[in-house]
Structures are given as structure tokens and as C-alpha cells.
Short mmCIF file of N, CA and C in Angstrom, two decimals:
data_model
loop_
_atom_site.label_atom_id
_atom_site.label_comp_id
_atom_site.label_asym_id
_atom_site.label_seq_id
_atom_site.Cartn_x
_atom_site.Cartn_y
_atom_site.Cartn_z
N ASP A 1 90.53 -103.60 50.95
CA ASP A 1 90.64 -105.03 50.68
C ASP A 1 89.67 -105.41 49.56
N HIS A 2 90.15 -106.16 48.57
CA HIS A 2 89.32 -106.48 47.41
C HIS A 2 88.11 -107.32 47.77
N ARG A 3 88.14 -108.02 48.87
CA ARG A 3 87.00 -108.85 49.26
C ARG A 3 85.81 -108.00 49.70
N ASP A 4 86.05 -106.74 50.05
CA ASP A 4 84.95 -105.87 50.47
C ASP A 4 83.90 -105.74 49.39
N LEU A 5 84.32 -105.70 48.14
CA LEU A 5 83.34 -105.58 47.06
C LEU A 5 82.48 -106.82 46.93
N HIS A 6 83.02 -107.97 47.31
CA HIS A 6 82.25 -109.21 47.19
C HIS A 6 81.44 -109.51 48.45
N TYR A 7 81.74 -108.85 49.57
CA TYR A 7 81.06 -109.18 50.82
C TYR A 7 79.54 -109.14 50.71
N PRO A 8 78.94 -108.07 50.14
CA PRO A 8 77.48 -108.07 50.04
C PRO A 8 76.96 -109.25 49.23
N LEU A 9 77.73 -109.70 48.26
CA LEU A 9 77.29 -110.84 47.46
C LEU A 9 77.23 -112.09 48.33
N ARG A 10 78.22 -112.28 49.16
CA ARG A 10 78.24 -113.47 50.01
C ARG A 10 77.16 -113.39 51.07
N ARG A 11 77.00 -112.22 51.67
CA ARG A 11 76.06 -112.07 52.77
C ARG A 11 74.62 -112.20 52.30
N GLN A 12 74.27 -111.55 51.20
CA GLN A 12 72.90 -111.52 50.73
C GLN A 12 72.60 -112.64 49.73
N ARG A 13 73.61 -113.31 49.27
CA ARG A 13 73.46 -114.32 48.24
C ARG A 13 72.76 -113.76 47.00
N GLN A 14 73.02 -112.51 46.73
CA GLN A 14 72.51 -111.85 45.54
C GLN A 14 73.69 -111.45 44.69
N MET A 15 73.47 -111.38 43.40
CA MET A 15 74.55 -110.96 42.51
C MET A 15 74.38 -109.47 42.21
N CYS A 16 74.43 -108.67 43.27
CA CYS A 16 74.27 -107.24 43.09
C CYS A 16 75.13 -106.50 44.10
N ILE A 17 75.78 -105.46 43.66
CA ILE A 17 76.59 -104.61 44.52
C ILE A 17 75.94 -103.24 44.48
N ARG A 18 75.45 -102.75 45.60
CA ARG A 18 74.67 -101.52 45.62
C ARG A 18 75.39 -100.37 46.32
N ASP A 19 75.01 -99.16 45.91
CA ASP A 19 75.45 -97.93 46.57
C ASP A 19 76.96 -97.81 46.70
N ARG A 20 77.66 -98.05 45.61
CA ARG A 20 79.12 -97.93 45.60
C ARG A 20 79.51 -96.53 45.16
N THR A 21 80.54 -96.02 45.78
CA THR A 21 81.07 -94.71 45.38
C THR A 21 81.84 -94.84 44.08
N THR A 22 82.22 -93.72 43.53
CA THR A 22 83.00 -93.73 42.28
C THR A 22 84.30 -94.49 42.47
N SER A 23 85.00 -94.27 43.57
CA SER A 23 86.27 -94.97 43.77
C SER A 23 86.06 -96.47 43.93
N GLU A 24 84.99 -96.88 44.61
CA GLU A 24 84.70 -98.31 44.74
C GLU A 24 84.33 -98.91 43.39
N PHE A 25 83.58 -98.15 42.59
CA PHE A 25 83.23 -98.63 41.26
C PHE A 25 84.47 -98.75 40.38
N ASN A 26 85.38 -97.78 40.48
CA ASN A 26 86.63 -97.85 39.72
C ASN A 26 87.45 -99.07 40.13
N GLU A 27 87.46 -99.38 41.42
CA GLU A 27 88.17 -100.57 41.90
C GLU A 27 87.53 -101.83 41.32
N PHE A 28 86.20 -101.87 41.29
CA PHE A 28 85.49 -103.00 40.69
C PHE A 28 85.89 -103.15 39.22
N CYS A 29 85.91 -102.04 38.47
CA CYS A 29 86.28 -102.08 37.05
C CYS A 29 87.71 -102.56 36.85
N ALA A 30 88.61 -102.18 37.74
CA ALA A 30 90.00 -102.64 37.67
C ALA A 30 90.05 -104.16 37.84
N LYS A 31 89.22 -104.68 38.72
CA LYS A 31 89.17 -106.14 38.92
C LYS A 31 88.62 -106.85 37.69
N VAL A 32 87.63 -106.25 37.05
CA VAL A 32 87.09 -106.81 35.81
C VAL A 32 88.18 -106.84 34.74
N ASP A 33 88.97 -105.77 34.66
CA ASP A 33 90.09 -105.72 33.71
C ASP A 33 91.08 -106.85 33.98
N LYS A 34 91.38 -107.11 35.27
CA LYS A 34 92.28 -108.21 35.62
C LYS A 34 91.71 -109.55 35.19
N LEU A 35 90.41 -109.73 35.42
CA LEU A 35 89.77 -110.99 35.02
C LEU A 35 89.88 -111.20 33.52
N GLU A 36 89.60 -110.15 32.76
CA GLU A 36 89.67 -110.26 31.30
C GLU A 36 91.10 -110.53 30.84
N ALA A 37 92.07 -109.90 31.48
CA ALA A 37 93.47 -110.11 31.11
C ALA A 37 93.90 -111.56 31.38
N LYS A 38 93.26 -112.20 32.34
CA LYS A 38 93.58 -113.59 32.67
C LYS A 38 92.69 -114.58 31.92
N GLY A 39 91.91 -114.06 30.96
CA GLY A 39 91.11 -114.94 30.11
C GLY A 39 89.73 -115.27 30.62
N TYR A 40 89.30 -114.62 31.70
CA TYR A 40 87.96 -114.85 32.23
C TYR A 40 87.02 -113.89 31.52
N ASN A 41 86.46 -114.34 30.40
CA ASN A 41 85.66 -113.46 29.54
C ASN A 41 84.16 -113.67 29.68
N GLU A 42 83.75 -114.43 30.66
CA GLU A 42 82.32 -114.72 30.84
C GLU A 42 81.72 -113.88 31.95
N PHE A 43 82.28 -112.73 32.21
CA PHE A 43 81.84 -111.88 33.31
C PHE A 43 81.11 -110.67 32.73
N SER A 44 79.79 -110.69 32.84
CA SER A 44 78.99 -109.57 32.34
C SER A 44 78.26 -108.92 33.51
N PHE A 45 78.06 -107.62 33.39
CA PHE A 45 77.36 -106.91 34.44
C PHE A 45 76.67 -105.69 33.88
N THR A 46 75.68 -105.21 34.60
CA THR A 46 75.01 -103.96 34.25
C THR A 46 75.29 -102.96 35.36
N VAL A 47 75.23 -101.69 35.01
CA VAL A 47 75.50 -100.62 35.98
C VAL A 47 74.40 -99.57 35.87
N ASP A 48 73.88 -99.18 37.02
CA ASP A 48 72.93 -98.07 37.10
C ASP A 48 73.51 -97.05 38.06
N ARG A 49 73.38 -95.79 37.70
CA ARG A 49 73.83 -94.72 38.60
C ARG A 49 72.61 -94.17 39.33
N THR A 50 72.73 -94.07 40.66
CA THR A 50 71.61 -93.59 41.46
C THR A 50 71.54 -92.07 41.41
N SER A 51 70.43 -91.53 41.88
CA SER A 51 70.28 -90.07 41.92
C SER A 51 71.28 -89.44 42.89
N GLU A 52 71.81 -90.24 43.82
CA GLU A 52 72.82 -89.74 44.76
C GLU A 52 74.23 -89.81 44.18
N GLY A 53 74.36 -90.30 42.95
CA GLY A 53 75.66 -90.37 42.30
C GLY A 53 76.44 -91.62 42.62
N LYS A 54 75.79 -92.61 43.23
CA LYS A 54 76.46 -93.87 43.52
C LYS A 54 76.10 -94.88 42.44
N TYR A 55 76.71 -96.05 42.50
CA TYR A 55 76.54 -97.06 41.46
C TYR A 55 75.96 -98.35 42.03
N ASN A 56 75.03 -98.92 41.29
CA ASN A 56 74.51 -100.25 41.57
C ASN A 56 74.97 -101.14 40.42
N VAL A 57 75.65 -102.23 40.77
CA VAL A 57 76.19 -103.15 39.78
C VAL A 57 75.49 -104.49 39.94
N GLU A 58 74.92 -105.00 38.85
CA GLU A 58 74.32 -106.33 38.87
C GLU A 58 75.18 -107.26 38.02
N ILE A 59 75.69 -108.31 38.65
CA ILE A 59 76.52 -109.28 37.96
C ILE A 59 75.60 -110.32 37.34
N LEU A 60 75.76 -110.55 36.05
CA LEU A 60 74.89 -111.47 35.32
C LEU A 60 75.49 -112.87 35.29
N GLY A 61 74.67 -113.86 35.45
CA GLY A 61 75.13 -115.24 35.40
C GLY A 61 75.62 -115.72 36.76
N LYS A 62 76.07 -116.97 36.78
CA LYS A 62 76.57 -117.58 38.02
C LYS A 62 78.09 -117.63 37.96
N HIS A 63 78.71 -117.29 39.09
CA HIS A 63 80.17 -117.25 39.15
C HIS A 63 80.64 -117.80 40.49
N ASN A 64 81.80 -118.39 40.48
CA ASN A 64 82.44 -118.88 41.70
C ASN A 64 83.22 -117.72 42.30
N LEU A 65 82.71 -117.15 43.40
CA LEU A 65 83.31 -115.95 43.97
C LEU A 65 84.71 -116.20 44.51
N GLU A 66 84.97 -117.39 45.02
CA GLU A 66 86.31 -117.70 45.49
C GLU A 66 87.31 -117.69 44.34
N GLU A 67 86.89 -118.21 43.21
CA GLU A 67 87.75 -118.21 42.02
C GLU A 67 87.99 -116.77 41.54
N LEU A 68 86.96 -115.94 41.55
CA LEU A 68 87.12 -114.54 41.15
C LEU A 68 88.09 -113.82 42.09
N ASP A 69 87.96 -114.08 43.40
CA ASP A 69 88.89 -113.49 44.36
C ASP A 69 90.33 -113.92 44.05
N ARG A 70 90.50 -115.19 43.76
CA ARG A 70 91.86 -115.70 43.47
C ARG A 70 92.43 -115.05 42.21
N LEU A 71 91.60 -114.90 41.19
CA LEU A 71 92.07 -114.33 39.93
C LEU A 71 92.39 -112.83 40.04
N THR A 72 91.74 -112.13 40.96
CA THR A 72 91.97 -110.69 41.06
C THR A 72 92.97 -110.32 42.15
N SER A 73 93.55 -111.32 42.83
CA SER A 73 94.55 -111.01 43.88
C SER A 73 95.87 -110.63 43.25
#
């Protein structure tokens, strides 16, 4: 479910997604592609790869998560 990627953001009220696997990160990137295709070009993020091979994604700026969910459905 696409909301799984946003759950930590809602729960922690932080704009960071931590310890994601490669497949979860690829799913996140696919959602970013959908946002860009729909004209949402104000979505910036940084990515760090952990020593365990997982990804930490920090979303920059403020975003309406409900709107992002709607755009990526």
C-alpha cells in the first residue's frame, strides 16, 4: 500500500523515511515520478545509503501529505 511509505512521516511528524529497502526506495521513486508527471515539481529530497544497504530519505520543505497521496494513487 502506497500509504506505508508515508506512515512514518505521519506518526513521527518528521519529513524523513528511514531504513527502506531497495524495493521500497524504488516504489518511493516511482511515486516521485508520478508527482512530476502531474506537475508537482516542488518535491525535493536527499538520500543517504546506510552501511546495511538501506536508504534514508529526507523530504525537503513542507508538503500536504494527503495531497501527495491523492496525486500518487
